[in-house]
CSV table of C-alpha atoms in Angstrom, one decimal:
chain,number,residue,atom,x,y,z
A,29,UNK,CA,95.9,221.7,111.0
A,30,UNK,CA,95.9,218.2,112.5
A,31,UNK,CA,95.7,218.0,116.3
A,32,UNK,CA,98.5,215.5,116.2
A,33,UNK,CA,101.1,218.3,116.0
A,34,UNK,CA,102.4,218.9,119.5
A,35,UNK,CA,105.1,221.2,120.8
A,36,UNK,CA,107.9,218.6,120.8
A,37,UNK,CA,106.7,215.8,118.6
A,38,UNK,CA,103.7,214.5,116.6
A,39,UNK,CA,101.2,212.1,118.2
A,40,UNK,CA,97.5,211.3,118.2
A,41,UNK,CA,94.8,208.6,118.2
A,42,UNK,CA,95.1,206.2,115.2
A,43,UNK,CA,93.6,206.5,112.7
A,44,UNK,CA,91.4,209.5,113.5
A,45,UNK,CA,94.2,212.0,114.3
A,46,UNK,CA,97.2,210.3,112.8
A,47,UNK,CA,97.1,207.9,109.8
A,48,UNK,CA,99.1,206.8,106.7
A,49,UNK,CA,98.1,209.7,104.5
A,50,UNK,CA,99.2,212.2,107.1
A,51,UNK,CA,102.5,210.6,107.9
A,52,UNK,CA,103.4,210.3,104.2
A,53,UNK,CA,102.9,214.0,103.9
A,54,UNK,CA,104.9,214.5,107.1
A,55,UNK,CA,107.8,212.6,105.5
A,56,UNK,CA,107.7,214.9,102.4
A,57,UNK,CA,107.6,218.0,104.7
A,58,UNK,CA,110.5,216.7,106.8
A,59,UNK,CA,112.5,216.2,103.7
A,60,UNK,CA,112.4,219.9,103.0
A,61,UNK,CA,114.8,220.5,106.0
A,62,UNK,CA,117.6,218.6,104.2
A,63,UNK,CA,119.6,218.6,101.1
A,64,UNK,CA,118.6,216.0,98.4
A,65,UNK,CA,119.9,212.5,99.0
A,66,UNK,CA,120.6,213.1,102.7
A,67,UNK,CA,120.5,210.1,104.9
A,68,UNK,CA,117.6,209.7,107.4
A,69,UNK,CA,117.1,206.9,109.9
A,70,UNK,CA,113.6,205.5,110.4
A,71,UNK,CA,112.6,203.2,113.3
A,72,UNK,CA,109.4,202.2,115.0
A,73,UNK,CA,107.9,200.9,118.3
A,74,UNK,CA,105.8,197.8,118.8
A,75,UNK,CA,102.3,199.4,118.4
A,76,UNK,CA,100.0,197.6,116.1
A,77,UNK,CA,99.7,200.6,113.8
A,78,UNK,CA,103.4,201.2,113.5
A,79,UNK,CA,104.3,198.9,110.5
A,80,UNK,CA,101.8,200.6,108.1
A,81,UNK,CA,102.6,204.1,109.4
A,82,UNK,CA,106.3,203.5,109.1
A,83,UNK,CA,105.9,202.2,105.5
A,84,UNK,CA,103.9,205.4,104.6
A,85,UNK,CA,106.5,207.6,106.3
A,86,UNK,CA,109.3,206.1,104.3
A,87,UNK,CA,107.3,206.5,101.1
A,88,UNK,CA,107.0,210.2,101.9
A,89,UNK,CA,110.7,210.6,102.7
A,90,UNK,CA,111.8,208.8,99.5
A,91,UNK,CA,109.3,211.0,97.5
A,92,UNK,CA,111.0,214.0,99.1
A,93,UNK,CA,114.4,212.9,97.7
A,94,UNK,CA,116.0,211.4,100.9
A,95,UNK,CA,117.8,208.1,101.4
A,96,UNK,CA,116.4,206.0,104.2
A,97,UNK,CA,117.9,203.5,106.6
A,98,UNK,CA,115.0,201.4,107.9
A,99,UNK,CA,116.1,199.9,111.3
A,100,UNK,CA,112.9,198.2,112.0
A,101,UNK,CA,111.4,197.9,115.5
A,102,UNK,CA,113.8,199.3,118.1
A,103,UNK,CA,113.7,201.1,121.4
A,104,UNK,CA,113.9,204.9,121.0
A,105,UNK,CA,117.4,205.2,122.7
A,106,UNK,CA,118.8,202.6,120.3
A,107,UNK,CA,117.2,204.7,117.4
A,108,UNK,CA,119.0,207.8,118.6
A,109,UNK,CA,122.2,205.8,118.9
A,110,UNK,CA,121.9,204.7,115.2
A,111,UNK,CA,121.3,208.2,114.1
A,112,UNK,CA,124.5,209.3,115.8
A,113,UNK,CA,126.5,206.2,114.7
A,114,UNK,CA,125.7,206.6,111.1
A,115,UNK,CA,126.1,210.4,111.2
A,116,UNK,CA,122.7,210.6,109.5
A,117,UNK,CA,121.3,214.0,108.8
A,118,UNK,CA,118.3,213.2,111.0
A,119,UNK,CA,115.8,210.6,111.9
A,120,UNK,CA,112.1,209.8,112.5
A,121,UNK,CA,110.9,207.3,115.1
A,122,UNK,CA,107.3,206.1,114.8
A,123,UNK,CA,106.1,205.9,118.4
A,124,UNK,CA,103.7,207.3,120.9
A,125,UNK,CA,106.1,206.6,123.7
A,126,UNK,CA,104.1,206.2,127.0
A,127,UNK,CA,100.6,207.0,125.6
A,128,UNK,CA,97.9,204.3,125.5
A,129,UNK,CA,97.8,201.7,122.8
A,130,UNK,CA,95.3,203.5,120.6
A,131,UNK,CA,97.9,206.3,120.1
A,132,UNK,CA,100.8,206.6,117.7
A,133,UNK,CA,103.1,209.3,116.6
A,134,UNK,CA,106.6,210.4,115.4
A,135,UNK,CA,109.6,211.6,117.3
A,136,UNK,CA,112.0,213.7,115.3
A,137,UNK,CA,115.8,214.1,115.4
A,138,UNK,CA,117.9,216.7,113.5
A,139,UNK,CA,121.3,215.0,113.9
A,140,UNK,CA,121.9,215.0,117.7
A,141,UNK,CA,119.5,217.9,118.3
A,142,UNK,CA,115.8,217.6,119.2
A,143,UNK,CA,113.2,219.5,117.3
A,144,UNK,CA,112.1,223.0,118.3
A,145,UNK,CA,108.4,224.0,118.5
A,146,UNK,CA,108.9,226.1,115.4
A,147,UNK,CA,110.2,223.0,113.5
A,148,UNK,CA,107.0,221.1,114.3
A,149,UNK,CA,104.9,224.1,113.3
A,150,UNK,CA,106.8,224.4,110.0
A,151,UNK,CA,106.1,220.8,109.2
A,152,UNK,CA,102.4,221.2,110.1
A,153,UNK,CA,102.2,224.2,107.7
A,154,UNK,CA,103.9,222.4,104.9
A,155,UNK,CA,101.5,219.4,105.4
A,156,UNK,CA,98.5,221.7,105.3
A,157,UNK,CA,99.8,223.5,102.2
A,158,UNK,CA,100.4,220.3,100.3
A,159,UNK,CA,102.5,219.8,97.2
A,160,UNK,CA,105.6,217.8,96.6
A,161,UNK,CA,109.2,218.8,96.5
A,162,UNK,CA,110.5,218.9,92.9
A,163,UNK,CA,113.3,216.5,93.5
A,164,UNK,CA,114.5,213.2,92.2
A,165,UNK,CA,113.3,210.3,94.4
A,166,UNK,CA,115.5,209.0,97.1
A,167,UNK,CA,115.6,205.3,98.1
A,168,UNK,CA,116.3,202.7,100.8
A,169,UNK,CA,119.9,202.1,102.0
A,170,UNK,CA,120.7,198.5,103.1
A,171,UNK,CA,122.8,198.3,106.2
A,172,UNK,CA,123.5,194.9,107.8
A,173,UNK,CA,125.0,196.2,111.0
A,174,UNK,CA,124.1,194.3,114.3
A,175,UNK,CA,122.8,197.5,115.9
A,176,UNK,CA,122.0,195.9,119.2
A,177,UNK,CA,125.5,194.5,119.6
A,178,UNK,CA,127.0,197.9,118.8
A,179,UNK,CA,124.6,199.6,121.2
A,180,UNK,CA,125.4,197.2,124.0
A,181,UNK,CA,129.2,197.7,123.4
A,182,UNK,CA,128.7,201.5,123.4
A,183,UNK,CA,126.8,201.6,126.7
A,184,UNK,CA,129.0,199.0,128.4
A,185,UNK,CA,132.1,201.2,127.8
A,186,UNK,CA,130.4,204.0,129.7
A,187,UNK,CA,129.0,202.1,132.6
A,188,UNK,CA,130.7,201.0,135.8
A,189,UNK,CA,131.0,197.3,136.7
A,190,UNK,CA,128.7,196.4,139.6
A,191,UNK,CA,130.3,195.4,142.9
A,192,UNK,CA,127.9,192.5,143.2
A,193,UNK,CA,125.1,191.0,141.2
A,194,UNK,CA,121.6,192.0,142.1
A,195,UNK,CA,118.4,190.1,141.9
A,196,UNK,CA,115.9,192.2,140.0
A,197,UNK,CA,112.5,192.0,138.4
A,198,UNK,CA,112.4,193.8,135.0
A,199,UNK,CA,109.0,194.9,133.6
A,200,UNK,CA,109.3,195.8,130.0
A,201,UNK,CA,105.5,196.4,129.7
A,202,UNK,CA,105.5,194.4,126.4
A,203,UNK,CA,107.3,197.3,124.8
A,204,UNK,CA,110.4,197.9,122.8
A,205,UNK,CA,112.9,196.8,125.5
A,206,UNK,CA,111.3,193.4,125.8
A,207,UNK,CA,114.2,190.9,125.5
A,208,UNK,CA,116.7,193.7,124.8
A,209,UNK,CA,117.0,195.1,128.4
A,210,UNK,CA,117.0,191.7,130.1
A,211,UNK,CA,119.9,190.5,127.8
A,212,UNK,CA,121.9,193.6,128.6
A,213,UNK,CA,121.4,193.5,132.4
A,214,UNK,CA,122.2,189.8,132.5
A,215,UNK,CA,125.4,190.7,130.7
A,216,UNK,CA,126.4,192.5,133.9
A,217,UNK,CA,125.9,189.4,136.0
A,218,UNK,CA,122.5,190.4,137.5
A,219,UNK,CA,119.8,187.8,138.2
A,220,UNK,CA,116.9,189.0,136.1
A,221,UNK,CA,113.3,187.9,136.5
A,222,UNK,CA,111.2,188.9,133.5
A,223,UNK,CA,107.8,190.4,133.6
A,224,UNK,CA,105.8,191.3,130.5
A,225,UNK,CA,108.9,190.9,128.3
A,226,UNK,CA,107.2,189.7,125.2
A,227,UNK,CA,106.6,192.4,122.6
A,228,UNK,CA,102.9,193.1,122.1
A,229,UNK,CA,101.7,196.4,120.7
A,230,UNK,CA,98.3,195.9,122.2
A,231,UNK,CA,99.9,196.3,125.7
A,232,UNK,CA,97.6,193.7,127.2
A,233,UNK,CA,99.1,193.7,130.7
A,234,UNK,CA,99.6,197.3,131.8
A,235,UNK,CA,99.7,200.8,130.4
A,236,UNK,CA,102.8,201.8,128.5
A,237,UNK,CA,103.3,204.6,131.2
A,238,UNK,CA,105.3,203.3,134.2
A,239,UNK,CA,105.3,206.6,136.0
A,240,UNK,CA,102.0,205.9,137.7
A,241,UNK,CA,102.2,203.6,140.7
A,242,UNK,CA,98.9,201.9,139.9
A,243,UNK,CA,100.4,200.6,136.6
A,244,UNK,CA,103.2,198.7,138.5
A,245,UNK,CA,101.1,196.6,140.9
A,246,UNK,CA,102.3,193.3,139.4
A,247,UNK,CA,105.9,194.4,139.4
A,248,UNK,CA,105.6,195.4,143.1
A,249,UNK,CA,104.1,192.0,143.9
A,250,UNK,CA,106.8,190.1,142.1
A,251,UNK,CA,109.7,192.1,143.6
A,252,UNK,CA,108.3,191.3,147.1
A,253,UNK,CA,107.5,187.7,146.4
A,254,UNK,CA,110.9,186.9,144.8
A,255,UNK,CA,112.7,188.9,147.5
A,256,UNK,CA,114.4,190.9,144.8
A,257,UNK,CA,116.7,193.8,145.4
A,258,UNK,CA,115.1,196.1,142.9
A,259,UNK,CA,112.3,196.4,140.4
A,260,UNK,CA,112.7,198.2,137.0
A,261,UNK,CA,110.0,199.3,134.6
A,262,UNK,CA,110.3,200.8,131.2
A,263,UNK,CA,107.8,202.7,129.1
A,264,UNK,CA,106.5,201.7,125.7
A,265,UNK,CA,109.5,202.9,123.7
A,266,UNK,CA,112.2,202.6,126.3
A,267,UNK,CA,113.3,206.1,127.0
A,268,UNK,CA,111.7,206.3,130.5
A,269,UNK,CA,112.5,204.1,133.5
A,270,UNK,CA,110.9,203.9,136.9
A,271,UNK,CA,112.2,201.9,140.0
A,272,UNK,CA,110.6,199.9,142.8
A,273,UNK,CA,112.4,199.1,146.0
A,274,UNK,CA,112.9,195.7,147.5
A,275,UNK,CA,109.6,196.0,149.5
A,276,UNK,CA,107.7,196.6,146.3
A,277,UNK,CA,107.3,200.3,147.0
A,278,UNK,CA,107.2,202.8,144.1
A,279,UNK,CA,110.3,205.1,144.1
A,280,UNK,CA,109.4,208.7,143.6
A,281,UNK,CA,111.2,210.3,140.7
A,282,UNK,CA,112.7,212.9,143.0
A,283,UNK,CA,114.2,210.2,145.2
A,284,UNK,CA,115.7,208.5,142.1
A,285,UNK,CA,117.2,211.8,141.2
A,286,UNK,CA,118.7,212.3,144.6
A,287,UNK,CA,120.1,208.7,144.5
A,288,UNK,CA,121.9,209.7,141.3
A,289,UNK,CA,123.0,213.1,142.7
A,290,UNK,CA,124.5,211.6,145.8
A,291,UNK,CA,126.1,208.6,144.2
A,292,UNK,CA,127.0,209.7,140.7
A,293,UNK,CA,126.9,213.4,140.1
A,294,UNK,CA,130.3,215.1,140.9
A,295,UNK,CA,130.4,218.3,143.0
A,296,UNK,CA,130.2,221.6,141.2
A,297,UNK,CA,128.6,220.2,138.0
A,298,UNK,CA,125.4,221.3,136.3
A,299,UNK,CA,122.2,219.3,136.7
A,300,UNK,CA,118.9,220.0,134.8
A,301,UNK,CA,115.5,219.2,136.2
A,302,UNK,CA,112.0,220.1,135.1
A,303,UNK,CA,110.1,222.8,136.9
A,304,UNK,CA,107.6,220.2,138.2
A,305,UNK,CA,110.2,218.7,140.5
A,306,UNK,CA,110.0,219.2,144.3
A,307,UNK,CA,112.2,221.9,145.9
A,308,UNK,CA,114.2,219.0,147.5
A,309,UNK,CA,116.1,218.7,144.1
A,310,UNK,CA,117.7,222.1,144.0
A,311,UNK,CA,118.3,221.9,147.8
A,312,UNK,CA,120.1,218.6,147.3
A,313,UNK,CA,122.2,220.0,144.4
A,314,UNK,CA,123.3,223.0,146.5
A,315,UNK,CA,124.6,220.7,149.2
A,316,UNK,CA,127.2,219.5,146.6
A,317,UNK,CA,127.8,223.0,145.2
A,318,UNK,CA,126.2,221.8,141.9
A,319,UNK,CA,124.5,224.3,139.6
A,320,UNK,CA,120.7,223.7,139.5
A,321,UNK,CA,119.2,224.4,136.1
A,322,UNK,CA,115.4,224.4,136.1
A,323,UNK,CA,113.8,223.8,132.7
A,324,UNK,CA,110.4,223.4,131.2
A,325,UNK,CA,109.1,219.9,131.0
A,326,UNK,CA,109.5,218.0,127.8
A,327,UNK,CA,112.2,215.7,126.4
A,328,UNK,CA,113.2,218.2,123.6
A,329,UNK,CA,113.7,221.1,126.0
A,330,UNK,CA,115.8,219.2,128.5
A,331,UNK,CA,117.9,217.4,125.9
A,332,UNK,CA,118.6,220.7,124.1
A,333,UNK,CA,119.6,222.3,127.4
A,334,UNK,CA,121.8,219.4,128.3
A,335,UNK,CA,123.7,219.8,125.1
A,336,UNK,CA,123.9,223.6,125.0
A,337,UNK,CA,124.9,223.9,128.7
A,338,UNK,CA,127.2,220.9,128.8
A,339,UNK,CA,125.4,219.7,131.9
A,340,UNK,CA,126.5,216.5,133.6
A,341,UNK,CA,123.0,215.1,134.0
A,342,UNK,CA,119.3,215.9,134.0
A,343,UNK,CA,116.1,214.4,135.2
A,344,UNK,CA,112.3,214.7,134.7
A,345,UNK,CA,109.7,213.4,137.1
A,346,UNK,CA,108.2,211.4,134.2
A,347,UNK,CA,111.2,209.0,134.4
A,348,UNK,CA,113.5,210.5,131.8
A,349,UNK,CA,117.2,210.6,132.9
A,350,UNK,CA,119.6,212.5,130.7
A,351,UNK,CA,123.4,212.0,130.7
A,352,UNK,CA,126.1,214.4,129.5
A,353,UNK,CA,128.3,211.6,128.3
A,354,UNK,CA,125.5,210.3,126.1
A,355,UNK,CA,124.2,213.7,125.0
A,356,UNK,CA,120.6,212.5,125.6
A,357,UNK,CA,118.4,210.3,127.8
A,358,UNK,CA,118.5,206.5,127.8
A,359,UNK,CA,116.2,204.3,129.9
A,360,UNK,CA,118.5,201.2,129.7
A,361,UNK,CA,121.6,203.2,130.6
A,362,UNK,CA,119.8,204.8,133.5
A,363,UNK,CA,118.6,201.4,134.8
A,364,UNK,CA,122.0,199.7,134.5
A,365,UNK,CA,123.8,202.7,136.2
A,366,UNK,CA,121.2,202.8,139.0
A,367,UNK,CA,121.8,199.0,139.5
A,368,UNK,CA,125.6,199.4,139.6
A,369,UNK,CA,125.4,202.2,142.1
A,370,UNK,CA,123.0,200.3,144.3
A,371,UNK,CA,125.3,197.2,144.2
A,372,UNK,CA,127.9,199.4,146.0
A,373,UNK,CA,125.6,200.0,149.0
A,374,UNK,CA,125.4,197.9,152.1
A,375,UNK,CA,121.9,199.1,152.9
A,376,UNK,CA,118.8,198.1,151.0
A,377,UNK,CA,117.2,200.6,148.6
A,378,UNK,CA,114.3,201.2,151.0
A,379,UNK,CA,116.8,201.9,153.9
A,380,UNK,CA,118.7,204.4,151.7
A,381,UNK,CA,115.5,206.2,150.6
A,382,UNK,CA,114.2,206.4,154.1
A,383,UNK,CA,117.0,208.9,154.9
A,384,UNK,CA,116.1,211.2,152.0
A,385,UNK,CA,114.0,214.3,152.5
A,386,UNK,CA,110.3,213.7,151.8
A,387,UNK,CA,108.7,216.1,149.3
A,388,UNK,CA,105.2,217.4,150.3
A,389,UNK,CA,104.3,217.5,146.6
A,390,UNK,CA,101.3,216.3,144.8
A,391,UNK,CA,101.4,214.0,141.8
A,392,UNK,CA,100.6,215.4,138.4
A,393,UNK,CA,96.9,216.4,138.3
A,394,UNK,CA,95.6,216.2,134.7
A,395,UNK,CA,92.3,217.9,133.7
A,396,UNK,CA,90.8,218.3,130.2
A,397,UNK,CA,91.5,221.7,128.6
A,398,UNK,CA,87.9,222.0,127.6
A,399,UNK,CA,86.9,222.3,131.2
A,400,UNK,CA,88.3,225.9,131.1
A,401,UNK,CA,89.8,227.4,128.0
A,402,UNK,CA,93.0,229.5,128.2
A,403,UNK,CA,93.4,228.7,131.9
A,404,UNK,CA,97.1,229.6,131.9
A,405,UNK,CA,96.5,233.1,130.6
A,406,UNK,CA,93.6,233.5,133.1
A,407,UNK,CA,95.7,232.4,136.1
A,408,UNK,CA,98.3,235.0,135.1
A,409,UNK,CA,95.5,237.7,135.2
A,410,UNK,CA,94.4,236.7,138.7
A,411,UNK,CA,97.9,236.4,140.4
A,412,UNK,CA,100.1,239.4,140.4
A,413,UNK,CA,103.9,239.3,140.6
A,414,UNK,CA,103.6,241.3,143.9
A,415,UNK,CA,101.8,238.4,145.5
A,416,UNK,CA,104.2,235.7,144.3
A,417,UNK,CA,107.3,235.1,142.3
A,418,UNK,CA,106.1,234.0,138.9
A,419,UNK,CA,108.0,231.8,136.4
A,420,UNK,CA,106.4,231.6,133.0
A,421,UNK,CA,108.8,229.6,130.9
A,422,UNK,CA,106.4,226.6,131.0
A,423,UNK,CA,102.9,227.7,131.7
A,424,UNK,CA,102.9,229.5,135.1
A,425,UNK,CA,104.6,228.6,138.3
A,426,UNK,CA,103.8,230.7,141.4
A,427,UNK,CA,106.2,230.6,144.3
A,428,UNK,CA,105.4,231.7,147.9
A,429,UNK,CA,107.5,231.2,151.0
A,430,UNK,CA,105.3,228.3,152.1
A,431,UNK,CA,105.2,226.4,148.7
A,432,UNK,CA,104.4,226.7,145.0
A,433,UNK,CA,101.7,225.9,142.5
A,434,UNK,CA,102.2,225.2,138.8
A,435,UNK,CA,99.9,224.9,135.8
A,436,UNK,CA,101.0,224.0,132.3
A,437,UNK,CA,99.7,222.7,129.0
A,438,UNK,CA,100.7,219.1,128.4
A,439,UNK,CA,102.9,218.8,125.3
A,440,UNK,CA,101.5,215.3,124.5
A,441,UNK,CA,97.8,215.4,125.3
A,442,UNK,CA,94.9,217.9,125.3
A,443,UNK,CA,95.1,218.4,129.1
A,444,UNK,CA,96.4,220.8,131.7
A,445,UNK,CA,98.9,219.5,134.2
A,446,UNK,CA,98.8,220.9,137.7
A,447,UNK,CA,101.2,220.2,140.5
A,448,UNK,CA,101.5,221.7,144.0
A,449,UNK,CA,104.1,221.6,146.8
A,450,UNK,CA,103.6,222.9,150.3
A,451,UNK,CA,106.1,223.2,153.2
A,452,UNK,CA,103.8,220.9,155.1
A,453,UNK,CA,100.7,218.9,154.3
A,454,UNK,CA,98.6,221.1,156.6
A,455,UNK,CA,98.8,224.2,154.3
A,456,UNK,CA,98.3,222.4,151.0
A,457,UNK,CA,94.6,223.1,150.7
A,458,UNK,CA,95.1,226.8,151.4
A,459,UNK,CA,97.8,227.0,148.8
A,460,UNK,CA,95.6,225.3,146.2
A,461,UNK,CA,92.8,227.8,147.0
A,462,UNK,CA,95.3,230.7,146.8
A,463,UNK,CA,96.2,229.6,143.2
A,464,UNK,CA,92.7,228.6,142.0
A,465,UNK,CA,90.3,230.9,144.0
A,466,UNK,CA,89.0,232.5,140.8
A,467,UNK,CA,88.2,229.1,139.3
A,468,UNK,CA,86.1,227.1,141.8
A,469,UNK,CA,85.1,224.4,139.3
A,470,UNK,CA,88.8,223.7,138.6
A,471,UNK,CA,89.7,223.9,142.3
A,472,UNK,CA,87.0,221.3,143.1
A,473,UNK,CA,88.3,218.9,140.5
A,474,UNK,CA,91.8,219.3,141.8
A,475,UNK,CA,90.9,218.7,145.4
A,476,UNK,CA,88.8,215.6,144.4
A,477,UNK,CA,91.7,214.1,142.5
A,478,UNK,CA,94.2,214.7,145.4
A,479,UNK,CA,92.0,213.6,148.3
A,480,UNK,CA,90.1,210.8,146.7
A,481,UNK,CA,93.3,208.7,146.3
């Protein structure tokens, strides 16, 4: 079985882990989920390998008896919008999202619903088994809709009008929102200064992942030098967004969530957040009598929970923001809404954030899985439920009165992700040791990563 099959999607290094032959077979396997001649939407991101992979994928879908609408190169949120607008049975987006340029992959949609891990595993097994469906071939459907215009109209109807125009620097990272996001934001009257807004699948200027402050140094410099009110950065396919304040300082995801909670989320509504978030998120929600809904990390998990719970909003520390009125996440919607809410404030963004509680939480610490096989299971053997409250819906999260520790398998890369939060910086090292005492090699790597930055 190819290593490209993850929990929530399919992605790997091109062409070693994902290639044209594999995605053609994936197209045939995906077809088995649907009735013959069902309509499927196919889109792709800007990566250099996307055109040939997308062509092979469509060949597989057509061979599997499906009708395909090829929407070309589009941001992932626009792809989801097209799936919903056309009432297609499903869709496949060729993208590796925030991964480095040498990666590519496929995101799957079953109507409005995201895939389940068992769906990905079923496709993997069908691909390994081989063999074609005995169906008449499908074909391509020509649709001449102006999807961008329809998408802009759809979002605009759901967004508030800003009280005043803002000056902002928009960093598209040479990804899918290049040109698209800047046109939309200017339509709301904002003064937009473009950064890396030419599409380039080699991503020559920064990593497609904006969630790491070191990837946004140029954005921070430009926000400061242009005296802008705000900096906005998108990931490679446009479903994640990250903010920078007027001083050029990176805005922590938890603080962005609190900004939405205080200025947008109504009292007594449900809000979903991933388990890696700081405790300041559920504490903030309880102040508004909102219902905190912790969920395992991963787009598919939070999107499914948003839909099934009828939640008002959700957020991930990776920069995904989910909205009940959309039924999904959307980086452009989140950025435009954030801007409109900020335009109502008299204080600057940095002044607003200075009043927010400060989380004593580490960034994500990523270590290769081959450093210690089956680490999640081994941690569970070393920590008993009598010593800590254990949450095991996404790896293991151990909660103590003075903080928590979490370890999980990444759903997109062959790494473990660790994260820790202490009630004060002084007891962080002790808390890390409490969690990793049986694995001194791992503990040493974790400490080096935290304290060498």
